[in-house]
PDB file of C-alpha atoms in Angstrom:
ATOM      1  CA  MET A   1      66.232  24.107  27.320  1.00 44.00           C
ATOM      2  CA  ARG A   2      66.377  25.101  23.690  1.00 48.00           C
ATOM      3  CA  VAL A   3      64.083  23.335  21.259  1.00 48.00           C
ATOM      4  CA  SER A   4      65.924  22.656  18.047  1.00 52.00           C
ATOM      5  CA  ASP A   5      64.582  23.549  14.639  1.00 52.00           C
ATOM      6  CA  SER A   6      64.821  19.872  13.716  1.00 56.00           C
ATOM      7  CA  TYR A   7      62.537  18.856  16.574  1.00 52.00           C
ATOM      8  CA  VAL A   8      59.990  21.508  15.658  1.00 51.00           C
ATOM      9  CA  PHE A   9      60.089  20.419  12.036  1.00 56.00           C
ATOM     10  CA  ASP A  10      59.668  16.726  12.912  1.00 57.00           C
ATOM     11  CA  LEU A  11      56.734  17.507  15.195  1.00 56.00           C
ATOM     12  CA  ALA A  12      55.008  19.648  12.584  1.00 55.00           C
ATOM     13  CA  ASN A  13      55.642  17.053   9.896  1.00 58.00           C
ATOM     14  CA  ALA A  14      54.225  14.263  12.101  1.00 60.00           C
ATOM     15  CA  ARG A  15      51.055  16.264  12.725  1.00 59.00           C
ATOM     16  CA  LEU A  16      50.755  17.022   9.039  1.00 54.00           C
ATOM     17  CA  MET A  17      51.121  13.353   8.028  1.00 62.00           C
ATOM     18  CA  ARG A  18      48.605  12.226  10.663  1.00 61.00           C
ATOM     19  CA  THR A  19      46.077  14.749   9.413  1.00 55.00           C
ATOM     20  CA  ARG A  20      46.663  13.636   5.820  1.00 55.00           C
ATOM     21  CA  ARG A  21      46.097   9.991   6.813  1.00 60.00           C
ATOM     22  CA  GLU A  22      42.859  10.908   8.560  1.00 55.00           C
ATOM     23  CA  SER A  23      41.696  12.847   5.515  1.00 52.00           C
ATOM     24  CA  THR A  24      42.621   9.996   3.175  1.00 56.00           C
ATOM     25  CA  ALA A  25      40.805   7.472   5.396  1.00 56.00           C
ATOM     26  CA  VAL A  26      37.605   9.536   5.308  1.00 52.00           C
ATOM     27  CA  VAL A  27      37.860   9.935   1.524  1.00 53.00           C
ATOM     28  CA  ASP A  28      38.280   6.167   1.172  1.00 55.00           C
ATOM     29  CA  GLN A  29      35.192   5.561   3.320  1.00 51.00           C
ATOM     30  CA  ILE A  30      33.112   7.948   1.261  1.00 52.00           C
ATOM     31  CA  SER A  31      34.351   6.385  -1.996  1.00 54.00           C
ATOM     32  CA  SER A  32      33.700   2.770  -0.928  1.00 53.00           C
ATOM     33  CA  GLY A  33      30.621   3.431   1.187  1.00 53.00           C
ATOM     34  CA  LYS A  34      32.147   1.189   3.875  1.00 61.00           C
ATOM     35  CA  ARG A  35      33.151   2.258   7.356  1.00 55.00           C
ATOM     36  CA  VAL A  36      34.718  -1.124   8.146  1.00 53.00           C
ATOM     37  CA  GLU A  37      36.513  -3.020   5.386  1.00 57.00           C
ATOM     38  CA  ALA A  38      39.046  -4.967   7.441  1.00 55.00           C
ATOM     39  CA  PRO A  39      39.191  -6.241  11.046  1.00 57.00           C
ATOM     40  CA  TRP A  40      41.803  -3.651  11.982  1.00 52.00           C
ATOM     41  CA  ASP A  41      39.390  -0.850  11.082  1.00 55.00           C
ATOM     42  CA  ASP A  42      37.167  -1.830  14.053  1.00 60.00           C
ATOM     43  CA  ALA A  43      37.654  -5.304  15.523  1.00 66.00           C
ATOM     44  CA  ALA A  44      34.377  -5.376  17.479  1.00 68.00           C
ATOM     45  CA  ALA A  45      32.325  -4.158  14.527  1.00 60.00           C
ATOM     46  CA  ALA A  46      34.087  -6.606  12.195  1.00 61.00           C
ATOM     47  CA  GLY A  47      33.050  -9.509  14.428  1.00 65.00           C
ATOM     48  CA  LEU A  48      29.413  -8.389  14.429  1.00 67.00           C
ATOM     49  CA  ILE A  49      29.511  -7.853  10.663  1.00 61.00           C
ATOM     50  CA  THR A  50      30.679 -11.453  10.212  1.00 73.00           C
ATOM     51  CA  ARG A  51      27.917 -12.732  12.486  1.00 80.00           C
ATOM     52  CA  PHE A  52      25.231 -10.772  10.629  1.00 71.00           C
ATOM     53  CA  ALA A  53      26.619 -11.954   7.275  1.00 80.00           C
ATOM     54  CA  GLN A  54      26.439 -15.589   8.377  1.00 83.00           C
ATOM     55  CA  GLU A  55      22.880 -15.124   9.633  1.00 85.00           C
ATOM     56  CA  ARG A  56      21.858 -13.480   6.378  1.00 84.00           C
ATOM     57  CA  ALA A  57      23.306 -16.345   4.328  1.00 89.00           C
ATOM     58  CA  ARG A  58      21.594 -18.885   6.586  1.00 90.00           C
ATOM     59  CA  GLN A  59      18.193 -17.227   6.348  1.00 85.00           C
ATOM     60  CA  ASP A  60      18.561 -16.695   2.619  1.00 91.00           C
ATOM     61  CA  SER A  61      19.184 -20.424   2.191  1.00 91.00           C
ATOM     62  CA  LEU A  62      16.131 -21.288   4.313  1.00 92.00           C
ATOM     63  CA  MET A  63      13.966 -18.848   2.355  1.00 93.00           C
ATOM     64  CA  THR A  64      15.120 -20.266  -0.985  1.00 93.00           C
ATOM     65  CA  ALA A  65      14.452 -23.855   0.109  1.00 93.00           C
ATOM     66  CA  ALA A  66      11.004 -22.999   1.495  1.00 94.00           C
ATOM     67  CA  THR A  67      10.017 -21.045  -1.620  1.00 94.00           C
ATOM     68  CA  ARG A  68      11.127 -23.851  -3.920  1.00 95.00           C
ATOM     69  CA  SER A  69       9.263 -26.424  -1.842  1.00 94.00           C
ATOM     70  CA  SER A  70       6.092 -24.325  -1.960  1.00 95.00           C
ATOM     71  CA  ASP A  71       6.403 -23.967  -5.744  1.00 95.00           C
ATOM     72  CA  GLU A  72       6.971 -27.701  -6.096  1.00 95.00           C
ATOM     73  CA  LEU A  73       3.896 -28.493  -4.014  1.00 96.00           C
ATOM     74  CA  ALA A  74       1.877 -26.114  -6.174  1.00 96.00           C
ATOM     75  CA  ALA A  75       2.983 -28.161  -9.192  1.00 96.00           C
ATOM     76  CA  VAL A  76       2.019 -31.362  -7.323  1.00 96.00           C
ATOM     77  CA  ASP A  77      -1.427 -29.931  -6.616  1.00 96.00           C
ATOM     78  CA  GLY A  78      -1.821 -29.009 -10.286  1.00 96.00           C
ATOM     79  CA  ALA A  79      -0.968 -32.563 -11.335  1.00 96.00           C
ATOM     80  CA  LEU A  80      -3.396 -34.033  -8.806  1.00 97.00           C
ATOM     81  CA  ASP A  81      -6.073 -31.676 -10.092  1.00 96.00           C
ATOM     82  CA  GLN A  82      -5.570 -33.109 -13.576  1.00 96.00           C
ATOM     83  CA  VAL A  83      -5.864 -36.641 -12.176  1.00 97.00           C
ATOM     84  CA  THR A  84      -9.029 -35.665 -10.289  1.00 96.00           C
ATOM     85  CA  THR A  85     -10.544 -34.278 -13.495  1.00 96.00           C
ATOM     86  CA  ALA A  86      -9.752 -37.524 -15.301  1.00 96.00           C
ATOM     87  CA  LEU A  87     -11.331 -39.600 -12.519  1.00 96.00           C
ATOM     88  CA  SER A  88     -14.431 -37.415 -12.536  1.00 96.00           C
ATOM     89  CA  ARG A  89     -14.833 -37.983 -16.267  1.00 96.00           C
ATOM     90  CA  ALA A  90     -14.290 -41.726 -15.839  1.00 96.00           C
ATOM     91  CA  ARG A  91     -16.920 -41.838 -13.088  1.00 96.00           C
ATOM     92  CA  GLU A  92     -19.400 -40.016 -15.322  1.00 96.00           C
ATOM     93  CA  LEU A  93     -18.835 -42.688 -17.981  1.00 96.00           C
ATOM     94  CA  ALA A  94     -19.224 -45.464 -15.396  1.00 96.00           C
ATOM     95  CA  VAL A  95     -22.562 -44.088 -14.198  1.00 95.00           C
ATOM     96  CA  GLN A  96     -23.747 -43.582 -17.763  1.00 95.00           C
ATOM     97  CA  LEU A  97     -22.630 -46.922 -19.204  1.00 94.00           C
ATOM     98  CA  SER A  98     -23.846 -48.998 -16.282  1.00 92.00           C
ATOM     99  CA  ASN A  99     -27.280 -48.430 -17.773  1.00 91.00           C
ATOM    100  CA  ASP A 100     -28.549 -51.511 -19.647  1.00 89.00           C
ATOM    101  CA  THR A 101     -29.669 -49.384 -22.602  1.00 91.00           C
ATOM    102  CA  TYR A 102     -26.054 -49.165 -23.834  1.00 92.00           C
ATOM    103  CA  SER A 103     -24.730 -51.742 -26.242  1.00 94.00           C
ATOM    104  CA  PRO A 104     -21.417 -53.634 -26.119  1.00 94.00           C
ATOM    105  CA  SER A 105     -20.246 -51.435 -29.007  1.00 94.00           C
ATOM    106  CA  ASP A 106     -21.025 -48.282 -27.018  1.00 94.00           C
ATOM    107  CA  ARG A 107     -18.987 -49.604 -24.116  1.00 94.00           C
ATOM    108  CA  ARG A 108     -16.038 -50.558 -26.293  1.00 94.00           C
ATOM    109  CA  ASN A 109     -15.996 -47.051 -27.698  1.00 94.00           C
ATOM    110  CA  ALA A 110     -16.041 -45.645 -24.172  1.00 95.00           C
ATOM    111  CA  ALA A 111     -13.204 -48.000 -23.225  1.00 96.00           C
ATOM    112  CA  ALA A 112     -10.965 -46.191 -25.710  1.00 95.00           C
ATOM    113  CA  GLU A 113     -11.636 -42.899 -23.932  1.00 96.00           C
ATOM    114  CA  VAL A 114     -10.951 -44.428 -20.517  1.00 96.00           C
ATOM    115  CA  GLN A 115      -7.659 -45.868 -21.769  1.00 96.00           C
ATOM    116  CA  GLN A 116      -6.726 -42.410 -22.965  1.00 97.00           C
ATOM    117  CA  LEU A 117      -7.639 -41.008 -19.540  1.00 97.00           C
ATOM    118  CA  PHE A 118      -5.388 -43.660 -17.981  1.00 97.00           C
ATOM    119  CA  GLN A 119      -2.451 -42.511 -20.116  1.00 97.00           C
ATOM    120  CA  GLN A 120      -3.131 -38.889 -19.210  1.00 96.00           C
ATOM    121  CA  VAL A 121      -3.089 -39.781 -15.512  1.00 97.00           C
ATOM    122  CA  VAL A 122       0.234 -41.612 -15.833  1.00 97.00           C
ATOM    123  CA  GLY A 123       1.662 -38.623 -17.690  1.00 96.00           C
ATOM    124  CA  SER A 124       0.481 -36.226 -14.970  1.00 96.00           C
ATOM    125  CA  LEU A 125       1.997 -38.390 -12.245  1.00 96.00           C
ATOM    126  CA  ASN A 126       5.351 -38.519 -14.025  1.00 96.00           C
ATOM    127  CA  LEU A 127       5.636 -34.776 -13.524  1.00 95.00           C
ATOM    128  CA  ARG A 128       9.177 -33.429 -13.309  1.00 94.00           C
ATOM    129  CA  PHE A 129       9.767 -30.170 -11.482  1.00 93.00           C
ATOM    130  CA  GLY A 130      13.256 -28.769 -11.810  1.00 89.00           C
ATOM    131  CA  ASP A 131      15.653 -31.673 -11.535  1.00 90.00           C
ATOM    132  CA  ARG A 132      13.396 -34.205  -9.820  1.00 92.00           C
ATOM    133  CA  TYR A 133      10.253 -36.302 -10.370  1.00 95.00           C
ATOM    134  CA  VAL A 134       7.962 -35.109  -7.614  1.00 95.00           C
ATOM    135  CA  PHE A 135       5.872 -38.261  -7.101  1.00 95.00           C
ATOM    136  CA  GLY A 136       8.733 -40.727  -6.640  1.00 94.00           C
ATOM    137  CA  GLY A 137       9.519 -40.018  -2.991  1.00 93.00           C
ATOM    138  CA  THR A 138      13.298 -39.807  -2.658  1.00 92.00           C
ATOM    139  CA  ALA A 139      13.738 -41.983  -5.774  1.00 93.00           C
ATOM    140  CA  ASP A 140      13.302 -38.841  -7.848  1.00 91.00           C
ATOM    141  CA  GLN A 141      15.683 -39.250 -10.768  1.00 93.00           C
ATOM    142  CA  ALA A 142      13.437 -41.485 -12.902  1.00 95.00           C
ATOM    143  CA  PRO A 143       9.699 -41.513 -13.754  1.00 96.00           C
ATOM    144  CA  PRO A 144       7.824 -43.024 -10.784  1.00 96.00           C
ATOM    145  CA  PHE A 145       5.134 -44.781 -12.866  1.00 96.00           C
ATOM    146  CA  ASP A 146       5.553 -47.095 -15.828  1.00 96.00           C
ATOM    147  CA  ALA A 147       3.145 -47.327 -18.765  1.00 95.00           C
ATOM    148  CA  ALA A 148       1.066 -49.990 -16.984  1.00 94.00           C
ATOM    149  CA  GLY A 149       0.656 -47.807 -13.874  1.00 94.00           C
ATOM    150  CA  ALA A 150       3.068 -49.716 -11.633  1.00 95.00           C
ATOM    151  CA  TYR A 151       4.747 -47.548  -8.986  1.00 96.00           C
ATOM    152  CA  LEU A 152       8.545 -47.465  -9.239  1.00 96.00           C
ATOM    153  CA  GLY A 153       9.258 -44.873  -6.565  1.00 94.00           C
ATOM    154  CA  ASN A 154       9.691 -45.447  -2.833  1.00 95.00           C
ATOM    155  CA  ALA A 155       7.674 -44.817   0.319  1.00 94.00           C
ATOM    156  CA  ALA A 156       9.975 -42.102   1.686  1.00 94.00           C
ATOM    157  CA  THR A 157       8.850 -38.539   2.303  1.00 94.00           C
ATOM    158  CA  ARG A 158      11.245 -35.740   1.413  1.00 93.00           C
ATOM    159  CA  ARG A 159      11.820 -33.239   4.233  1.00 94.00           C
ATOM    160  CA  VAL A 160      13.110 -29.674   4.117  1.00 94.00           C
ATOM    161  CA  GLU A 161      14.511 -27.484   6.887  1.00 92.00           C
ATOM    162  CA  ILE A 162      12.258 -24.463   7.422  1.00 90.00           C
ATOM    163  CA  ALA A 163      14.082 -23.056  10.485  1.00 87.00           C
ATOM    164  CA  PRO A 164      17.310 -24.026  12.234  1.00 86.00           C
ATOM    165  CA  GLY A 165      16.813 -27.650  13.287  1.00 88.00           C
ATOM    166  CA  ILE A 166      13.137 -27.802  12.230  1.00 91.00           C
ATOM    167  CA  LEU A 167      12.154 -30.092   9.331  1.00 94.00           C
ATOM    168  CA  GLN A 168       8.893 -30.120   7.401  1.00 95.00           C
ATOM    169  CA  ASP A 169       7.477 -32.799   5.078  1.00 94.00           C
ATOM    170  CA  ALA A 170       7.750 -31.552   1.501  1.00 94.00           C
ATOM    171  CA  SER A 171       6.309 -34.328  -0.682  1.00 93.00           C
ATOM    172  CA  ILE A 172       3.162 -36.396  -1.149  1.00 93.00           C
ATOM    173  CA  ARG A 173       3.426 -40.159  -0.880  1.00 94.00           C
ATOM    174  CA  ALA A 174       2.190 -41.309  -4.260  1.00 95.00           C
ATOM    175  CA  ASP A 175       2.085 -44.932  -3.089  1.00 94.00           C
ATOM    176  CA  VAL A 176      -0.608 -43.853  -0.608  1.00 95.00           C
ATOM    177  CA  ALA A 177      -2.460 -41.205  -2.637  1.00 95.00           C
ATOM    178  CA  LEU A 178      -2.511 -43.098  -5.946  1.00 94.00           C
ATOM    179  CA  LYS A 179      -1.795 -46.755  -5.215  1.00 94.00           C
ATOM    180  CA  GLY A 180      -3.707 -47.125  -1.954  1.00 92.00           C
ATOM    181  CA  ALA A 181      -0.820 -48.269   0.256  1.00 93.00           C
ATOM    182  CA  GLY A 182      -2.111 -48.840   3.783  1.00 89.00           C
ATOM    183  CA  GLY A 183      -5.617 -49.821   2.778  1.00 89.00           C
ATOM    184  CA  GLY A 184      -6.753 -47.188   0.290  1.00 92.00           C
ATOM    185  CA  VAL A 185      -7.844 -47.364  -3.346  1.00 94.00           C
ATOM    186  CA  ASP A 186      -5.456 -48.118  -6.193  1.00 95.00           C
ATOM    187  CA  VAL A 187      -6.602 -45.331  -8.499  1.00 96.00           C
ATOM    188  CA  LEU A 188      -4.685 -46.534 -11.530  1.00 96.00           C
ATOM    189  CA  ALA A 189      -5.821 -50.141 -11.076  1.00 96.00           C
ATOM    190  CA  SER A 190      -9.417 -48.913 -10.766  1.00 96.00           C
ATOM    191  CA  LEU A 191      -9.145 -47.028 -14.053  1.00 96.00           C
ATOM    192  CA  SER A 192      -7.569 -50.026 -15.757  1.00 96.00           C
ATOM    193  CA  ALA A 193     -10.228 -52.398 -14.403  1.00 96.00           C
ATOM    194  CA  PHE A 194     -12.945 -50.022 -15.598  1.00 96.00           C
ATOM    195  CA  ALA A 195     -11.483 -49.964 -19.115  1.00 96.00           C
ATOM    196  CA  THR A 196     -11.376 -53.775 -19.122  1.00 96.00           C
ATOM    197  CA  ALA A 197     -14.998 -54.017 -17.924  1.00 96.00           C
ATOM    198  CA  LEU A 198     -16.079 -51.695 -20.738  1.00 96.00           C
ATOM    199  CA  THR A 199     -14.130 -53.693 -23.315  1.00 96.00           C
ATOM    200  CA  THR A 200     -15.664 -57.011 -22.160  1.00 95.00           C
ATOM    201  CA  ASN A 201     -19.150 -55.576 -21.632  1.00 94.00           C
ATOM    202  CA  ASP A 202     -18.982 -56.514 -17.940  1.00 95.00           C
ATOM    203  CA  THR A 203     -21.857 -54.500 -16.425  1.00 93.00           C
ATOM    204  CA  THR A 204     -21.086 -55.722 -12.911  1.00 94.00           C
ATOM    205  CA  GLY A 205     -17.520 -54.484 -13.250  1.00 95.00           C
ATOM    206  CA  ILE A 206     -18.751 -51.189 -14.674  1.00 95.00           C
ATOM    207  CA  ARG A 207     -21.080 -50.650 -11.696  1.00 94.00           C
ATOM    208  CA  SER A 208     -18.273 -51.525  -9.282  1.00 94.00           C
ATOM    209  CA  ALA A 209     -16.104 -48.899 -10.950  1.00 95.00           C
ATOM    210  CA  VAL A 210     -18.535 -46.151  -9.922  1.00 95.00           C
ATOM    211  CA  GLY A 211     -17.768 -46.630  -6.233  1.00 94.00           C
ATOM    212  CA  ALA A 212     -14.052 -47.303  -6.731  1.00 95.00           C
ATOM    213  CA  LEU A 213     -13.588 -44.124  -8.775  1.00 96.00           C
ATOM    214  CA  ALA A 214     -15.542 -42.078  -6.214  1.00 95.00           C
ATOM    215  CA  ASP A 215     -13.320 -43.438  -3.433  1.00 95.00           C
ATOM    216  CA  GLY A 216     -10.244 -42.645  -5.501  1.00 95.00           C
ATOM    217  CA  THR A 217     -11.429 -39.072  -5.993  1.00 95.00           C
ATOM    218  CA  GLU A 218     -11.934 -38.671  -2.247  1.00 95.00           C
ATOM    219  CA  GLN A 219      -8.475 -40.109  -1.628  1.00 95.00           C
ATOM    220  CA  LEU A 220      -6.955 -37.555  -3.987  1.00 95.00           C
ATOM    221  CA  SER A 221      -8.864 -34.791  -2.217  1.00 95.00           C
ATOM    222  CA  VAL A 222      -7.187 -35.762   1.057  1.00 95.00           C
ATOM    223  CA  ALA A 223      -3.773 -35.722  -0.647  1.00 95.00           C
ATOM    224  CA  ARG A 224      -4.439 -32.295  -2.129  1.00 96.00           C
ATOM    225  CA  SER A 225      -5.513 -30.939   1.258  1.00 96.00           C
ATOM    226  CA  ARG A 226      -2.270 -32.211   2.728  1.00 95.00           C
ATOM    227  CA  ALA A 227      -0.274 -30.593  -0.074  1.00 95.00           C
ATOM    228  CA  GLY A 228      -2.113 -27.306   0.518  1.00 95.00           C
ATOM    229  CA  ALA A 229      -1.359 -27.406   4.246  1.00 96.00           C
ATOM    230  CA  MET A 230       2.338 -27.997   3.546  1.00 96.00           C
ATOM    231  CA  MET A 231       2.368 -25.131   1.061  1.00 95.00           C
ATOM    232  CA  ASN A 232       1.011 -22.811   3.747  1.00 96.00           C
ATOM    233  CA  VAL A 233       3.743 -23.890   6.167  1.00 95.00           C
ATOM    234  CA  PHE A 234       6.446 -23.230   3.591  1.00 95.00           C
ATOM    235  CA  ASP A 235       4.967 -19.862   2.642  1.00 95.00           C
ATOM    236  CA  VAL A 236       4.982 -18.767   6.286  1.00 94.00           C
ATOM    237  CA  ALA A 237       8.511 -20.119   6.735  1.00 93.00           C
ATOM    238  CA  ALA A 238       9.744 -18.276   3.642  1.00 93.00           C
ATOM    239  CA  SER A 239       8.175 -15.035   4.890  1.00 93.00           C
ATOM    240  CA  ALA A 240       9.741 -15.428   8.343  1.00 92.00           C
ATOM    241  CA  ALA A 241      13.164 -16.184   6.846  1.00 91.00           C
ATOM    242  CA  ARG A 242      12.868 -13.143   4.586  1.00 90.00           C
ATOM    243  CA  VAL A 243      12.153 -10.848   7.542  1.00 89.00           C
ATOM    244  CA  THR A 244      15.047 -12.291   9.557  1.00 86.00           C
ATOM    245  CA  ARG A 245      17.364 -12.041   6.550  1.00 83.00           C
ATOM    246  CA  ASP A 246      16.434  -8.401   6.008  1.00 83.00           C
ATOM    247  CA  ASP A 247      17.016  -7.656   9.703  1.00 84.00           C
ATOM    248  CA  ALA A 248      20.462  -9.252   9.450  1.00 81.00           C
ATOM    249  CA  THR A 249      21.174  -7.167   6.364  1.00 77.00           C
ATOM    250  CA  LYS A 250      20.215  -3.986   8.224  1.00 77.00           C
ATOM    251  CA  GLY A 251      22.278  -5.027  11.221  1.00 72.00           C
ATOM    252  CA  ARG A 252      25.335  -5.616   9.080  1.00 63.00           C
ATOM    253  CA  SER A 253      24.825  -2.358   7.241  1.00 64.00           C
ATOM    254  CA  GLY A 254      24.629  -0.478  10.526  1.00 60.00           C
ATOM    255  CA  PHE A 255      28.127  -1.598  11.476  1.00 56.00           C
ATOM    256  CA  GLU A 256      29.727  -1.815   8.037  1.00 57.00           C
ATOM    257  CA  ASP A 257      28.353   1.022   5.933  1.00 57.00           C
ATOM    258  CA  VAL A 258      29.475   4.591   6.335  1.00 53.00           C
ATOM    259  CA  ASP A 259      27.118   7.370   7.405  1.00 50.00           C
ATOM    260  CA  LEU A 260      27.620   9.775   4.515  1.00 47.00           C
ATOM    261  CA  VAL A 261      26.480  12.829   6.475  1.00 48.00           C
ATOM    262  CA  ASP A 262      28.861  12.041   9.325  1.00 54.00           C
ATOM    263  CA  ALA A 263      31.679  11.149   6.916  1.00 48.00           C
ATOM    264  CA  SER A 264      31.202  14.377   4.979  1.00 54.00           C
ATOM    265  CA  THR A 265      31.339  16.358   8.216  1.00 57.00           C
ATOM    266  CA  ARG A 266      34.519  14.563   9.292  1.00 55.00           C
ATOM    267  CA  TYR A 267      36.028  15.108   5.844  1.00 50.00           C
ATOM    268  CA  ALA A 268      35.404  18.838   6.044  1.00 55.00           C
ATOM    269  CA  ALA A 269      36.966  18.882   9.522  1.00 56.00           C
ATOM    270  CA  THR A 270      40.064  16.973   8.419  1.00 58.00           C
ATOM    271  CA  GLU A 271      40.484  19.256   5.417  1.00 57.00           C
ATOM    272  CA  ARG A 272      40.379  22.295   7.687  1.00 59.00           C
ATOM    273  CA  ALA A 273      42.832  20.621  10.060  1.00 55.00           C
ATOM    274  CA  LEU A 274      45.121  19.747   7.161  1.00 53.00           C
ATOM    275  CA  GLU A 275      45.108  23.326   5.896  1.00 60.00           C
ATOM    276  CA  ALA A 276      45.778  24.617   9.394  1.00 59.00           C
ATOM    277  CA  SER A 277      48.675  22.196   9.905  1.00 57.00           C
ATOM    278  CA  MET A 278      50.261  23.166   6.589  1.00 58.00           C
ATOM    279  CA  SER A 279      49.825  26.868   7.321  1.00 62.00           C
ATOM    280  CA  ALA A 280      51.305  26.519  10.810  1.00 58.00           C
ATOM    281  CA  ALA A 281      54.270  24.536   9.516  1.00 57.00           C
ATOM    282  CA  ALA A 282      54.907  27.111   6.808  1.00 57.00           C
ATOM    283  CA  ARG A 283      54.809  29.998   9.291  1.00 59.00           C
ATOM    284  CA  SER A 284      57.142  28.173  11.696  1.00 57.00           C
ATOM    285  CA  PHE A 285      59.868  27.902   9.092  1.00 56.00           C
ATOM    286  CA  ARG A 286      58.925  30.942   7.088  1.00 53.00           C
ATOM    287  CA  LEU A 287      58.096  28.728   4.137  1.00 47.00           C
ATOM    288  CA  SER A 288      55.507  29.335   1.529  1.00 43.00           C
ATOM    289  CA  LEU A 289      52.797  26.719   1.010  1.00 43.00           C
ATOM    290  CA  LEU A 290      54.301  25.967  -2.381  1.00 44.00           C
ATOM    291  CA  ASP A 291      57.723  25.342  -0.814  1.00 46.00           C
ATOM    292  CA  LYS A 292      56.219  23.054   1.805  1.00 45.00           C
ATOM    293  CA  LEU A 293      54.508  20.900  -0.833  1.00 49.00           C
TER     294      LEU A 293
END
């Protein structure tokens, strides 16, 4: 059976075009750095790439939320430290001015300082971090304390997801830590009562303030310890999410990104194959390489 020139030409041309496509595909991979850019490049790999991408996005979101919560709690602790400092100063004045050697005038002068401390405490507790007031519970779009020290927030505790399906408390209940909800000390009321006792020269009230302010300081210490414990949880959660995110990134890269050494080797092979195909086709039809192109 005689093989026609047309058949030989078509066969050689098909081989030549296939080799050119392979060469072009390798060049594209090297240029983009991607081995898989579309599902039809490698369906199995494309599915795994999608899964790794979703996991990376999920872990990145968890890490961001945990980091922000930790930063917010650090700001809460800083505010509570300022309140603690103010209470310590007020307690010093209470101990000092409970002494009968001080005059009504001395106590009135001290009352002015205590009133200033009260305003500083309210200002610290109306801290805004980012887009929310951190001491208002979930009622975080307005200052949680008014000028008189009344609490305007709610008793809710904000919670943040630190791992899939796992929630962690992320806020301090100011109604408990500062207002004594549940049987504690109303820190702001204690400061206000102390200022009034100084103004009216009420030595009994001044002596009572010593204990109330000490109890308030201890109450704040408990709140700060709780904030510190939550910060540690969020720091660990952020670190774990970062590791998982990076693993997902590596997993995706392993399926998606091209191995440049392997791609370069394949490119050299396809170039040699392309040259060989062109040379063979030219010899078959006694055509020069220039004529073939």
